[in-house]
Short mmCIF file of C-alpha atoms in Angstrom, two decimals:
data_model
loop_
_atom_site.label_atom_id
_atom_site.label_comp_id
_atom_site.label_asym_id
_atom_site.label_seq_id
_atom_site.Cartn_x
_atom_site.Cartn_y
_atom_site.Cartn_z
CA UNK Q 21 52.35 67.47 160.00
CA UNK Q 22 55.43 65.71 158.71
CA UNK Q 23 58.68 66.87 159.94
CA UNK Q 24 61.42 68.75 158.47
CA UNK Q 25 64.64 66.97 156.53
CA UNK Q 26 67.54 67.49 159.13
CA UNK Q 27 64.63 66.66 161.81
CA UNK Q 28 63.98 62.98 160.79
CA UNK Q 29 65.19 60.05 162.57
CA UNK Q 30 65.89 56.65 161.16
CA UNK Q 31 62.74 54.86 160.63
CA UNK Q 32 60.82 58.00 159.94
CA UNK Q 33 58.84 57.81 156.51
CA UNK Q 34 60.04 59.58 153.20
CA UNK Q 35 57.46 59.69 150.53
CA UNK Q 36 58.24 57.84 147.03
CA UNK Q 37 58.69 59.74 143.96
CA UNK Q 38 56.87 57.90 140.88
CA UNK Q 39 58.05 58.60 137.84
CA UNK Q 40 59.02 58.89 133.65
CA UNK Q 41 61.71 60.77 131.84
CA UNK Q 42 60.23 62.08 128.98
CA UNK Q 43 62.00 62.82 125.73
CA UNK Q 44 62.00 66.01 125.98
CA UNK Q 45 63.56 66.22 130.00
CA UNK Q 46 66.57 64.20 129.06
CA UNK Q 47 67.51 66.57 126.08
CA UNK Q 48 66.88 69.12 128.37
CA UNK Q 49 69.41 67.28 131.26
CA UNK Q 50 72.01 66.75 127.60
CA UNK Q 51 71.82 70.41 127.23
CA UNK Q 52 72.79 70.88 131.21
CA UNK Q 53 75.20 69.05 130.82
CA UNK Q 54 76.81 69.56 127.19
CA UNK Q 55 76.66 65.43 126.44
CA UNK Q 56 74.81 64.68 123.73
CA UNK Q 57 75.86 61.59 122.60
CA UNK Q 58 73.60 59.38 121.27
CA UNK Q 59 73.28 56.90 123.51
CA UNK Q 60 70.95 59.44 124.61
CA UNK Q 61 69.28 60.22 121.62
CA UNK Q 62 65.68 58.63 120.20
CA UNK Q 63 67.18 55.58 118.26
CA UNK Q 64 65.84 54.01 114.57
CA UNK Q 65 65.59 50.76 115.82
CA UNK Q 66 62.95 51.82 118.26
CA UNK Q 67 64.62 50.66 121.53
CA UNK Q 68 64.28 53.44 123.62
CA UNK Q 69 67.41 55.36 124.38
CA UNK Q 70 69.03 55.79 127.04
CA UNK Q 71 68.13 58.19 130.47
CA UNK Q 72 71.37 60.24 130.95
CA UNK Q 73 72.57 59.86 134.69
CA UNK Q 74 72.63 62.72 135.87
CA UNK Q 75 68.73 62.58 136.15
CA UNK Q 76 69.09 59.26 137.85
CA UNK Q 77 71.27 61.77 139.74
CA UNK Q 78 68.23 64.16 141.34
CA UNK Q 79 65.62 61.46 141.45
CA UNK Q 80 67.53 59.86 143.96
CA UNK Q 81 67.82 63.02 145.31
CA UNK Q 82 65.47 63.51 149.10
CA UNK Q 83 64.98 66.72 147.25
CA UNK Q 84 62.79 64.75 145.15
CA UNK Q 85 60.96 63.43 147.78
CA UNK Q 86 56.98 64.64 148.04
CA UNK Q 87 57.21 65.47 151.49
CA UNK Q 88 61.29 66.61 151.38
CA UNK Q 89 60.75 70.39 153.26
CA UNK Q 90 63.47 72.58 155.01
CA UNK Q 91 63.69 75.95 156.94
CA UNK Q 92 64.56 78.55 155.09
CA UNK Q 93 66.93 79.24 157.71
CA UNK Q 94 68.35 75.72 157.17
CA UNK Q 95 70.46 75.04 153.29
CA UNK Q 96 71.39 70.82 153.50
CA UNK Q 97 74.83 69.97 151.63
CA UNK Q 98 75.40 67.38 150.02
CA UNK Q 99 79.77 66.26 151.05
CA UNK Q 100 80.23 62.59 150.20
CA UNK Q 101 78.13 60.58 148.20
CA UNK Q 102 78.38 57.02 146.13
CA UNK Q 103 75.86 55.63 143.30
CA UNK Q 104 75.85 52.43 141.68
CA UNK Q 105 74.06 51.07 138.53
CA UNK Q 106 72.59 47.26 137.96
CA UNK Q 107 70.54 48.99 134.81
CA UNK Q 108 70.22 52.28 132.70
CA UNK Q 109 67.48 54.16 133.29
CA UNK Q 110 64.93 54.16 130.02
CA UNK Q 111 62.98 57.18 128.72
CA UNK Q 112 59.19 56.76 128.55
CA UNK Q 113 59.77 53.44 131.99
CA UNK Q 114 57.89 53.98 134.99
CA UNK Q 115 60.23 54.12 137.77
CA UNK Q 116 60.43 55.12 141.56
CA UNK Q 117 62.61 56.52 144.15
CA UNK Q 118 62.38 55.78 147.48
CA UNK Q 119 64.52 56.63 150.56
CA UNK Q 120 65.37 56.26 154.10
CA UNK Q 121 67.73 57.75 157.39
CA UNK Q 122 70.47 55.03 157.81
CA UNK Q 123 71.48 56.90 160.34
CA UNK Q 124 72.41 60.47 162.40
CA UNK Q 125 75.79 62.01 163.70
CA UNK Q 126 77.67 64.83 163.80
CA UNK Q 127 80.93 65.71 162.91
CA UNK Q 128 82.73 68.78 163.01
CA UNK Q 129 79.64 70.44 165.26
CA UNK Q 130 77.43 69.24 161.92
CA UNK Q 131 73.65 67.33 161.66
CA UNK Q 132 74.67 65.09 159.50
CA UNK Q 133 71.57 62.40 157.32
CA UNK Q 134 72.68 59.68 155.38
CA UNK Q 135 70.47 59.08 153.44
CA UNK Q 136 70.01 56.22 151.39
CA UNK Q 137 68.09 56.07 148.68
CA UNK Q 138 66.80 53.15 145.20
CA UNK Q 139 65.52 52.84 141.63
CA UNK Q 140 63.74 50.38 141.25
CA UNK Q 141 61.41 49.68 138.06
CA UNK Q 142 57.71 48.65 138.05
CA UNK Q 143 58.66 44.43 138.41
CA UNK Q 144 60.34 45.91 141.67
CA UNK Q 145 63.94 45.38 140.38
CA UNK Q 146 66.13 47.85 142.03
CA UNK Q 147 68.03 50.38 139.33
CA UNK Q 148 69.73 51.86 141.22
CA UNK Q 149 70.94 53.23 144.51
CA UNK Q 150 72.65 56.45 145.54
CA UNK Q 151 73.80 56.76 149.91
CA UNK Q 152 74.13 60.41 150.14
CA UNK Q 153 76.88 62.42 153.45
CA UNK Q 154 74.10 65.74 153.75
CA UNK Q 155 75.12 68.35 156.39
CA UNK Q 156 72.59 70.31 157.57
CA UNK Q 157 73.85 73.94 158.30
CA UNK Q 158 72.46 77.61 158.93
CA UNK Q 159 72.76 79.99 156.16
CA UNK Q 160 74.74 83.10 156.29
CA UNK Q 161 72.90 86.23 157.77
CA UNK L 12 82.63 74.02 151.74
CA UNK L 13 86.89 74.64 151.56
CA UNK L 14 88.60 76.66 148.70
CA UNK L 15 90.51 73.20 148.03
CA UNK L 16 93.22 73.64 145.45
CA UNK L 17 94.13 70.06 143.66
CA UNK L 18 97.46 67.51 142.93
CA UNK L 19 98.18 67.49 139.67
CA UNK L 20 96.76 64.30 138.35
CA UNK L 21 100.07 64.82 135.88
CA UNK L 22 102.43 64.47 138.83
CA UNK L 23 100.87 61.69 139.62
CA UNK L 24 103.88 59.60 141.72
CA UNK L 25 103.50 56.81 139.01
CA UNK L 26 104.68 58.11 135.06
CA UNK L 27 102.91 54.85 133.75
CA UNK L 28 99.41 56.53 135.19
CA UNK L 29 97.52 57.25 132.44
CA UNK L 30 94.93 60.47 132.44
CA UNK L 31 92.56 61.35 130.51
CA UNK L 32 91.11 64.84 129.91
CA UNK L 33 87.04 65.36 129.25
CA UNK L 34 85.31 68.16 127.53
CA UNK L 35 85.66 70.97 129.93
CA UNK L 36 82.26 72.95 130.27
CA UNK L 37 81.65 75.92 130.80
CA UNK L 38 78.77 76.78 133.14
CA UNK L 39 75.88 78.98 131.99
CA UNK L 40 73.04 80.40 134.21
CA UNK L 41 71.12 79.02 131.67
CA UNK L 42 72.91 75.33 131.85
CA UNK L 43 72.55 75.53 135.28
CA UNK L 44 68.74 76.56 134.94
CA UNK L 45 68.25 74.24 132.67
CA UNK L 46 69.68 71.57 134.90
CA UNK L 47 68.27 72.58 138.43
CA UNK L 48 65.41 74.25 137.63
CA UNK L 49 62.68 72.12 136.48
CA UNK L 50 61.14 70.74 133.69
CA UNK L 51 60.90 73.82 130.81
CA UNK L 52 57.87 74.57 129.90
CA UNK L 53 56.73 74.51 133.21
CA UNK L 54 54.95 77.47 134.65
CA UNK L 55 56.41 80.22 135.41
CA UNK L 56 60.30 77.93 134.70
CA UNK L 57 62.18 77.97 135.82
CA UNK L 58 62.10 77.28 139.56
CA UNK L 59 63.92 79.47 141.42
CA UNK L 60 66.66 78.60 143.89
CA UNK L 61 69.74 79.19 145.04
CA UNK L 62 70.92 77.27 142.08
CA UNK L 63 68.67 78.83 139.69
CA UNK L 64 68.68 82.68 140.46
CA UNK L 65 70.71 85.55 142.14
CA UNK L 66 68.49 86.52 143.95
CA UNK L 67 68.20 83.08 145.98
CA UNK L 68 71.83 82.04 145.89
CA UNK L 69 72.35 85.97 147.34
CA UNK L 70 69.77 84.92 150.53
CA UNK L 71 72.19 81.68 150.81
CA UNK L 72 75.60 83.89 151.83
CA UNK L 73 76.28 83.23 148.18
CA UNK L 74 77.32 85.21 145.82
CA UNK L 75 76.22 84.55 142.72
CA UNK L 76 73.75 80.95 141.49
CA UNK L 77 76.04 77.52 141.99
CA UNK L 78 75.46 74.28 140.56
CA UNK L 79 73.88 71.61 142.65
CA UNK L 80 76.47 68.95 143.07
CA UNK L 81 75.17 66.32 140.67
CA UNK L 82 75.73 68.54 137.51
CA UNK L 83 79.52 68.70 138.48
CA UNK L 84 79.32 65.07 138.84
CA UNK L 85 77.41 64.19 135.36
CA UNK L 86 80.25 66.21 133.92
CA UNK L 87 82.45 62.52 134.86
CA UNK L 88 80.32 60.91 134.01
CA UNK L 89 80.79 60.81 129.69
CA UNK L 90 85.49 59.64 130.53
CA UNK L 91 83.42 56.95 133.57
CA UNK L 92 81.52 55.20 130.27
CA UNK L 93 84.62 56.10 128.08
CA UNK L 94 86.84 53.86 129.92
CA UNK L 95 84.21 51.05 131.49
CA UNK L 96 81.97 51.24 128.17
CA UNK L 97 78.15 51.43 128.57
CA UNK L 98 78.83 48.44 130.72
CA UNK L 99 79.41 50.22 133.21
CA UNK L 100 75.33 50.40 133.75
CA UNK L 101 75.03 47.35 134.11
CA UNK L 102 76.62 47.25 137.85
CA UNK L 103 79.22 49.89 138.00
CA UNK L 104 79.90 52.29 141.04
CA UNK L 105 80.89 55.14 142.07
CA UNK L 106 82.22 57.59 145.39
CA UNK L 107 83.00 60.80 145.25
CA UNK L 108 83.48 63.80 147.53
CA UNK L 109 81.94 67.31 146.65
CA UNK L 110 84.66 69.44 148.29
CA UNK L 111 83.85 73.06 145.73
CA UNK L 112 81.28 75.16 144.41
CA UNK L 113 80.98 76.22 140.51
CA UNK L 114 79.13 79.33 139.86
CA UNK L 115 78.67 80.97 135.82
CA UNK L 116 81.15 81.86 134.08
CA UNK L 117 83.50 79.06 134.99
CA UNK L 118 85.30 76.50 133.92
CA UNK L 119 85.30 72.29 134.59
CA UNK L 120 87.25 70.07 133.68
CA UNK L 121 86.85 66.42 134.31
CA UNK L 122 89.77 63.93 134.36
CA UNK L 123 89.99 60.30 134.87
CA UNK L 124 93.35 58.55 135.92
CA UNK L 125 93.65 54.96 135.75
CA UNK L 126 96.44 52.82 137.34
CA UNK L 127 99.38 51.72 135.88
CA UNK L 128 100.19 49.02 134.71
CA UNK L 129 99.65 45.76 137.59
CA UNK L 130 97.69 47.82 140.04
CA UNK L 131 93.65 47.25 139.94
CA UNK L 132 92.52 48.01 136.46
CA UNK L 133 88.76 47.77 137.66
CA UNK L 134 89.04 51.09 139.80
CA UNK L 135 89.91 54.52 139.00
CA UNK L 136 90.37 57.93 140.23
CA UNK L 137 87.86 60.35 138.54
CA UNK L 138 88.21 64.20 138.83
CA UNK L 139 86.63 67.54 137.96
CA UNK L 140 88.40 70.84 138.65
CA UNK L 141 89.44 73.86 137.67
CA UNK L 142 91.56 76.45 134.97
CA UNK L 143 93.07 77.34 138.23
CA UNK L 144 93.00 74.21 139.89
CA UNK L 145 90.41 74.47 142.06
CA UNK L 146 89.10 71.10 143.06
CA UNK L 147 85.06 70.65 142.46
CA UNK L 148 84.67 66.61 143.49
CA UNK L 149 86.89 63.85 143.45
CA UNK L 150 86.52 60.51 144.24
CA UNK L 151 87.10 56.57 142.39
CA UNK L 152 84.71 55.00 139.54
CA UNK L 153 84.70 51.05 139.34
CA UNK L 154 83.48 48.59 137.16
CA UNK L 155 80.97 46.72 136.96
CA UNK L 156 80.18 44.23 139.72
CA UNK L 157 76.90 41.93 138.77
CA UNK L 158 74.92 41.56 142.06
CA UNK L 159 72.86 43.87 142.86
CA UNK L 160 71.80 42.15 146.40
#
């Protein structure tokens, strides 16, 4: 049985997530972000439009792993993050997100994880990387 | 999270620093659901969680649904791309801390501050804050670095 997210230790497996972003999902994000820049919309020249970067942020959240789970009484809080792009994601292309627990630590008596995530394309080239600092805290009654 | 208020970007110690303000975002439940509720058209949309549903938010000890931290980060992206151009996708980066929360009815204002002449031209300060100064996300963004190592 897989562990809850807050129980993971360095080296524990996290299931990867394979995905492709459709034009509809991309445009849903444009509405969510109030960002309708033409770079994110279908192009006349046939080149695939750019996926809104906020979707890449989402797809690099460890919550997107099929194996992610937390118990009802625990909340995972994103406190700090680093992000780097190597190229824009494109609508319709196939990608995979992978994660690893880089370290576990305690801060102000709360357990933290440093999660390193990477999106790569079908050729295995890194497209984006993210480092997440996550705190796990009991939910208020 | 603390109710952190910020020193205005505009009160930078170096008066020559350029401050760019992005489009204010009026946070609404509809936009929270669009961001955090899964793909529209999925049976049972939106997925119920503390970002999309009042009852789930209250069960988590919140007064109302809150925006995902990534949604607030996304508000700043347009400014970063204005500053560095689409070339930023080819090696650009940022580093931010999440210190506040947004709920429906809040207004989120992304801001960018470029250092004055003579300082590092490849790094800018970024933040997302509310009109009352309440800070949501802050950090820095950097121009592209080519290596993928």
